[in-house]
Coordinates of C-alpha atoms in Angstrom, one line a residue:
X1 CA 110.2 1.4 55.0
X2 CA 108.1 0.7 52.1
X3 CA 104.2 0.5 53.5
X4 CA 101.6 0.7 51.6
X5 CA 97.5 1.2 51.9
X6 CA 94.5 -0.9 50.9
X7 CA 91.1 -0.7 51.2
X8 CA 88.5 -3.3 51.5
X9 CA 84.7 -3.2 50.8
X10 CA 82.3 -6.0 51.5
X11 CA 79.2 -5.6 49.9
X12 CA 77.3 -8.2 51.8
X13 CA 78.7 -9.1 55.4
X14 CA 76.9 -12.3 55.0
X15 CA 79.1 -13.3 52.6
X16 CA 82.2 -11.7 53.4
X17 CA 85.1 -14.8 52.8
X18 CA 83.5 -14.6 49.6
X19 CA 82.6 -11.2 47.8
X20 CA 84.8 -8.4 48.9
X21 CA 86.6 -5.1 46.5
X22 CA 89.7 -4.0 47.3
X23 CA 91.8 -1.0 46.0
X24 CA 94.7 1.0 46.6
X25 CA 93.3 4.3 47.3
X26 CA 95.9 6.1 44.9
X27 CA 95.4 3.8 42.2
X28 CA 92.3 3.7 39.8
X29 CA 92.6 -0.3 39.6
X30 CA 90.2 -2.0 41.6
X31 CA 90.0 -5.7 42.3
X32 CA 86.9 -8.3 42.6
X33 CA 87.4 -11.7 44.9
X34 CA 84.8 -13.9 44.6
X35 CA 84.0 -17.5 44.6
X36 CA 81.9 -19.4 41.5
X37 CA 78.6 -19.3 44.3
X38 CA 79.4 -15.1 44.1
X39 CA 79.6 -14.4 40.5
X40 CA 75.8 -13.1 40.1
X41 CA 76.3 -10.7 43.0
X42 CA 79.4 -9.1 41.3
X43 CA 77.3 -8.4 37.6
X44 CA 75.6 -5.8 39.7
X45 CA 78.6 -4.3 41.6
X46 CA 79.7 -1.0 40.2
X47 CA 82.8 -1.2 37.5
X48 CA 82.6 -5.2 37.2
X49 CA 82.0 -4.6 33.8
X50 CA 84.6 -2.7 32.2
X51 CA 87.3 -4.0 30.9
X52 CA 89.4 -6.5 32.5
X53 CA 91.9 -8.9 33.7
X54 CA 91.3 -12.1 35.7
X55 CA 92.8 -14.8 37.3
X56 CA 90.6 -18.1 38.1
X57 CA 92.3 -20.0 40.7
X58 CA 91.9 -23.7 41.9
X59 CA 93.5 -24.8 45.2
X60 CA 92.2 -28.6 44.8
X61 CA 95.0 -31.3 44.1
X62 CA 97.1 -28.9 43.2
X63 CA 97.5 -24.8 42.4
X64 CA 96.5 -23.9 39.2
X65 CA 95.3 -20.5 37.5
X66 CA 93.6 -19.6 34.3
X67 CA 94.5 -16.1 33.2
X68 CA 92.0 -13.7 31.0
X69 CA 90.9 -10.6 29.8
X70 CA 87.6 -9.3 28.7
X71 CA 86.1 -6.4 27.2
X72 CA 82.7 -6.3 29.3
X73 CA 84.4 -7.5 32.6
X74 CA 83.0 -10.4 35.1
X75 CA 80.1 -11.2 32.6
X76 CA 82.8 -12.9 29.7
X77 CA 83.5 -14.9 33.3
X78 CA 80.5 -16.7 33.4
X79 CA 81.1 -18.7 30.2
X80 CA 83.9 -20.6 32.2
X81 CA 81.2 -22.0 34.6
X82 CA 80.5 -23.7 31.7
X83 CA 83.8 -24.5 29.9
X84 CA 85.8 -24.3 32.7
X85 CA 85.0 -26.7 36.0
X86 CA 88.3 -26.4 37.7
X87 CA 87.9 -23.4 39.8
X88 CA 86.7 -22.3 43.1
X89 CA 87.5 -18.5 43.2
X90 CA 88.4 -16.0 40.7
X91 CA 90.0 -12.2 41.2
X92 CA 88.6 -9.8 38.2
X93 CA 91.1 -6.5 38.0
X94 CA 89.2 -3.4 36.0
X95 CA 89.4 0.3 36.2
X96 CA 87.6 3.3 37.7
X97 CA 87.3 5.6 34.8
X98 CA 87.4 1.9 32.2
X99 CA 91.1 3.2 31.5
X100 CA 91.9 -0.1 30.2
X101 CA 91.4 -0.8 26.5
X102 CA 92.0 -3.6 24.4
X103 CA 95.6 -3.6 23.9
X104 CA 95.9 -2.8 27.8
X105 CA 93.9 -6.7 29.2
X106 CA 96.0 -7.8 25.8
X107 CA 99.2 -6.9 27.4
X108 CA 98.5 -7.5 31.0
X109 CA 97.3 -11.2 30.2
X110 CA 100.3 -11.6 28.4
X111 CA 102.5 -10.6 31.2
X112 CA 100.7 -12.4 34.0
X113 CA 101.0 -15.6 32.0
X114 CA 104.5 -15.3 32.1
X115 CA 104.8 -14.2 35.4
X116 CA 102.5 -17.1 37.0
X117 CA 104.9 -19.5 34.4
X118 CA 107.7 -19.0 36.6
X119 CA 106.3 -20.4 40.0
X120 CA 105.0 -23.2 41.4
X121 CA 101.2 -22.9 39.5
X122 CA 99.8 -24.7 37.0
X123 CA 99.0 -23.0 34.3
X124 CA 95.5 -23.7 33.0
X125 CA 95.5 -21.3 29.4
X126 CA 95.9 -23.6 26.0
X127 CA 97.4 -20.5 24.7
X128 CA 101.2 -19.8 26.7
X129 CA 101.5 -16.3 24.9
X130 CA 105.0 -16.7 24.4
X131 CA 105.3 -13.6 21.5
X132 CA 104.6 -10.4 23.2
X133 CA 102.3 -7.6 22.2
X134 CA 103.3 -5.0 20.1
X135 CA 103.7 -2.2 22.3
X136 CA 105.5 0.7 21.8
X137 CA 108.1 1.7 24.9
X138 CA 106.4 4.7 25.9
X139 CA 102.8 2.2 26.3
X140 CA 105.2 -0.3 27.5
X141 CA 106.4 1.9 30.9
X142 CA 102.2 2.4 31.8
X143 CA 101.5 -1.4 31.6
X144 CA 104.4 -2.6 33.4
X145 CA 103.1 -0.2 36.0
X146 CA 99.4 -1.0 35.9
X147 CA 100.8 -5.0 36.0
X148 CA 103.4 -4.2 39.3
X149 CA 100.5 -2.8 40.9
X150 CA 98.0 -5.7 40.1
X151 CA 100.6 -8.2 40.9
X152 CA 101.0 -6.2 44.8
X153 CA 97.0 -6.8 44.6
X154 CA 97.4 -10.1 44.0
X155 CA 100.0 -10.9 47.0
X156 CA 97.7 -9.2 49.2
X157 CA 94.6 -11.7 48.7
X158 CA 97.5 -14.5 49.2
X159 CA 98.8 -15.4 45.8
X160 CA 102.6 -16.1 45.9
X161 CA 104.7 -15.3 43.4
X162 CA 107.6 -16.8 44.8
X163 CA 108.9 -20.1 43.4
X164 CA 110.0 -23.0 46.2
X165 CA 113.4 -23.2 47.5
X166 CA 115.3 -24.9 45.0
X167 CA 116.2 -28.5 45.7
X168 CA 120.3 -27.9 46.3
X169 CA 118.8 -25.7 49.2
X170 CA 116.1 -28.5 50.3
X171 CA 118.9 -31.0 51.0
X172 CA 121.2 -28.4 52.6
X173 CA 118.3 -27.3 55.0
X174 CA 118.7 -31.4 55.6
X175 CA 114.3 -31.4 54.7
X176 CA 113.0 -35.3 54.7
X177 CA 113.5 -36.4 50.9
X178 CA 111.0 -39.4 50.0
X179 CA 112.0 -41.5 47.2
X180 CA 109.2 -43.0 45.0
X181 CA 109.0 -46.9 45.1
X182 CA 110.3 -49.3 42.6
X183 CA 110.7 -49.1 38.9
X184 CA 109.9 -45.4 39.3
X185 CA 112.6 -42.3 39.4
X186 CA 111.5 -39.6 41.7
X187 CA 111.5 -38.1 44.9
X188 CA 109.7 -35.5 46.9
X189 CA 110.4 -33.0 50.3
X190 CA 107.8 -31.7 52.7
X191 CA 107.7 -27.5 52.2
X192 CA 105.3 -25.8 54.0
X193 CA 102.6 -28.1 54.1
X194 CA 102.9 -29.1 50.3
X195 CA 104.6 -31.6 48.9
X196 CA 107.7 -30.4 46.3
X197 CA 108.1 -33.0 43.5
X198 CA 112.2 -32.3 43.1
X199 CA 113.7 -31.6 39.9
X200 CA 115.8 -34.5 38.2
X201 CA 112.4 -36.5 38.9
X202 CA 110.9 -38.5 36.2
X203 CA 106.9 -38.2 34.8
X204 CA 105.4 -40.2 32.7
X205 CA 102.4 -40.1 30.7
X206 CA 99.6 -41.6 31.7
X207 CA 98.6 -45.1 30.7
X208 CA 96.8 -46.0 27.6
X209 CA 94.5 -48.4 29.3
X210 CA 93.9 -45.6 31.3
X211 CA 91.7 -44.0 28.7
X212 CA 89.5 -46.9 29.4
X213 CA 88.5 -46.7 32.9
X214 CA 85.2 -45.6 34.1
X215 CA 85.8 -42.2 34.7
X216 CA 85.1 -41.9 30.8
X217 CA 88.5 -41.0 30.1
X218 CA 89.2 -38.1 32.9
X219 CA 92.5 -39.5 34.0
X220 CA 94.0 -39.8 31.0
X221 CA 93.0 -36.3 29.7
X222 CA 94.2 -34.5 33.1
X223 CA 97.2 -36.4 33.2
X224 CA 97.9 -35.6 29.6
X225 CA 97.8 -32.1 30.1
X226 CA 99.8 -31.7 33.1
X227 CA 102.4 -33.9 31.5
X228 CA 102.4 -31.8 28.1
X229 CA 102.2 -28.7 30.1
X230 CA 105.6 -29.4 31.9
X231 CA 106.8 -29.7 29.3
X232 CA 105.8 -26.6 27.0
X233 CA 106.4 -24.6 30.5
X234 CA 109.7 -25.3 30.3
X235 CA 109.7 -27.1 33.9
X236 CA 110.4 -30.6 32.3
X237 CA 112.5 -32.0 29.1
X238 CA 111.3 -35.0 27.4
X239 CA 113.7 -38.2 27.5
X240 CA 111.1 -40.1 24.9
X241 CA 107.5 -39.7 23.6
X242 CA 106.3 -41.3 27.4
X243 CA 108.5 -39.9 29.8
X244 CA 109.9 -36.1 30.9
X245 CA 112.7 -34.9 33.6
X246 CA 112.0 -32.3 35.8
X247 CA 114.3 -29.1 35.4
X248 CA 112.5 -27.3 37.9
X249 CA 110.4 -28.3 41.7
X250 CA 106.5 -28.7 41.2
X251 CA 104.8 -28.3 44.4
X252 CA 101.5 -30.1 44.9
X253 CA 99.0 -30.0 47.5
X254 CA 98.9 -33.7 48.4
X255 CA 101.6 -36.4 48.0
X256 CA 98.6 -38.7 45.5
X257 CA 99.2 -36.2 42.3
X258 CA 102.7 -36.1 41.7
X259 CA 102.8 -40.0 42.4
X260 CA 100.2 -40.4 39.0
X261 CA 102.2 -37.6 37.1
X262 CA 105.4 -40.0 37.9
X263 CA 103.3 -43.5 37.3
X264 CA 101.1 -42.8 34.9
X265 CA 98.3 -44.3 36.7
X266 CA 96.2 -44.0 39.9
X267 CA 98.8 -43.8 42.8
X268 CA 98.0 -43.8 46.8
X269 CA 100.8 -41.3 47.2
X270 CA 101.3 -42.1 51.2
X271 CA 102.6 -45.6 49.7
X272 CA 103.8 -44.9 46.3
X273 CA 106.8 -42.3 48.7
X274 CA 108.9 -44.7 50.8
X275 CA 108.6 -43.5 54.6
X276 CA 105.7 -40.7 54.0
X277 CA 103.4 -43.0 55.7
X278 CA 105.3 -43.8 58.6
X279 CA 106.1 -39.9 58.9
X280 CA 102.3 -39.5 59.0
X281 CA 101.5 -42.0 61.4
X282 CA 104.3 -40.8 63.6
X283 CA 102.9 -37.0 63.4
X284 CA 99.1 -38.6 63.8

């Protein structure tokens, strides 16, 4: 049996989906969920600005995270309501007794960012941190434990850590496999209630007349980065300067996104999959 203890604090039951704390009462890390309309109201809360590590989280098209750290906690967090307009909630990790320091948020950020690298989230950062800290082993032990215990924290607010079943198991579990129409190379499964673009799937990059549409540009510059960031994930390998193969499953939370990413232009994804549709209809 492996149970373990967490306690929850709202500090305004009005708001409680919202703003809450939670913390393992044997553990001196203490953890902030709020959403963008929240962020005020944690300033004042006790501890929200120590030092830190946070996750911003965005459950929109698709799930994607931006992974930080801070010296003076939630407040460093409200510059990304200006640069950042992706996401709708946030978790903010910091200490009792400010037990973090510098190299600490520097070593958790660069852990998370290779943790969250490895499932099905986008990953938001610029910078992948792919050349660890320099930590010394004895450091090393104490951060890996502070990160296990952050990432426990994490699974209980309902962030998964767990990539999708593989595709060779998708087809043996005999899941519905949509096929994307004519010229294009993909294919997608139902998981779960989110739709798994399968590895061995083509993306392109998006359009060059699709920098100017009247969106000023938007398309092209999300598509762009979510192509390029396959691709620097490791998840996809480029066959020429326009177009990538998926090594890995991408899960997405509607069938429209992964038909752009494998188009290169603005898709109705219940037509671009053959038989997705009809599947709906029939379930309607």
């Amino acid at each position: 049996m492996n149970d373990r203890t967490l306690m929850l604090y709202f500090p305004d039951t009005d708001s409680a989906a919202s703003l809450k704390i939670f913390q393992d009462p044997t553990s001196q890390i203490r953890g902030f969920y709020f959403t963008k309309s929240q962020l005020n109201k944690v300033e004042t809360l006790e501890y929200a600005n120590n030092h830190a590590v946070y996750f911003l989280f965005s459950e929109s098209e698709e799930s994607s995270v931006y992974i930080g750290q801070s010296v003076n906690g939630i407040t460093r967090i409200k510059s990304h309501l200006r640069e950042k307009d992706f996401w709708q909630y946030g978790i903010l990790f910091v200490t009792d007794n400010n037990s973090f320091d510098k190299l600490s948020i520097d070593y958790l950020e660069y852990f998370f960012i290779q943790a969250f690298a490895k499932t099905q989230y986008n990953l938001e950062n610029r910078d992948m941190r792919t050349v660890a800290p320099n930590v010394n082993v004895f450091n090393q032990s104490t951060l890996n434990s502070f990160a296990v215990q952050i990432q426990f924290l994490l699974e209980a607010m309902g962030i998964s850590f767990k990539p999708s079943a593989p595709t060779e198991q998708i087809l043996r579990l005999n899941r519905d496999v949509f096929q994307a129409k004519s010229p294009f190379k993909a294919s997608i499964s139902l998981q779960d209630g989110k739709f798994l673009l399968l590895a061995n799937s083509e993306i392109k990059a998006p359009l060059e007349r699709t920098k100017d549409w009247s969106d000023g540009g938007n398309f092209y510059t999300r598509s762009m980065k979510r192509f390029t960031q396959l691709i620097e994930a490791g998840k996809a390998v480029k066959i020429d300067e326009s177009t990538a193969k998926l090594i890995d499953d991408v899960e997405f939370n509607s069938p429209s996104t992964p038909a752009e990413l494998c188009s290169g232009h603005s898709q109705n994804g219940w037509v671009f999959w053959i038989g997705l549709d009809e599947l709906r209809k029939k379930q309607g």
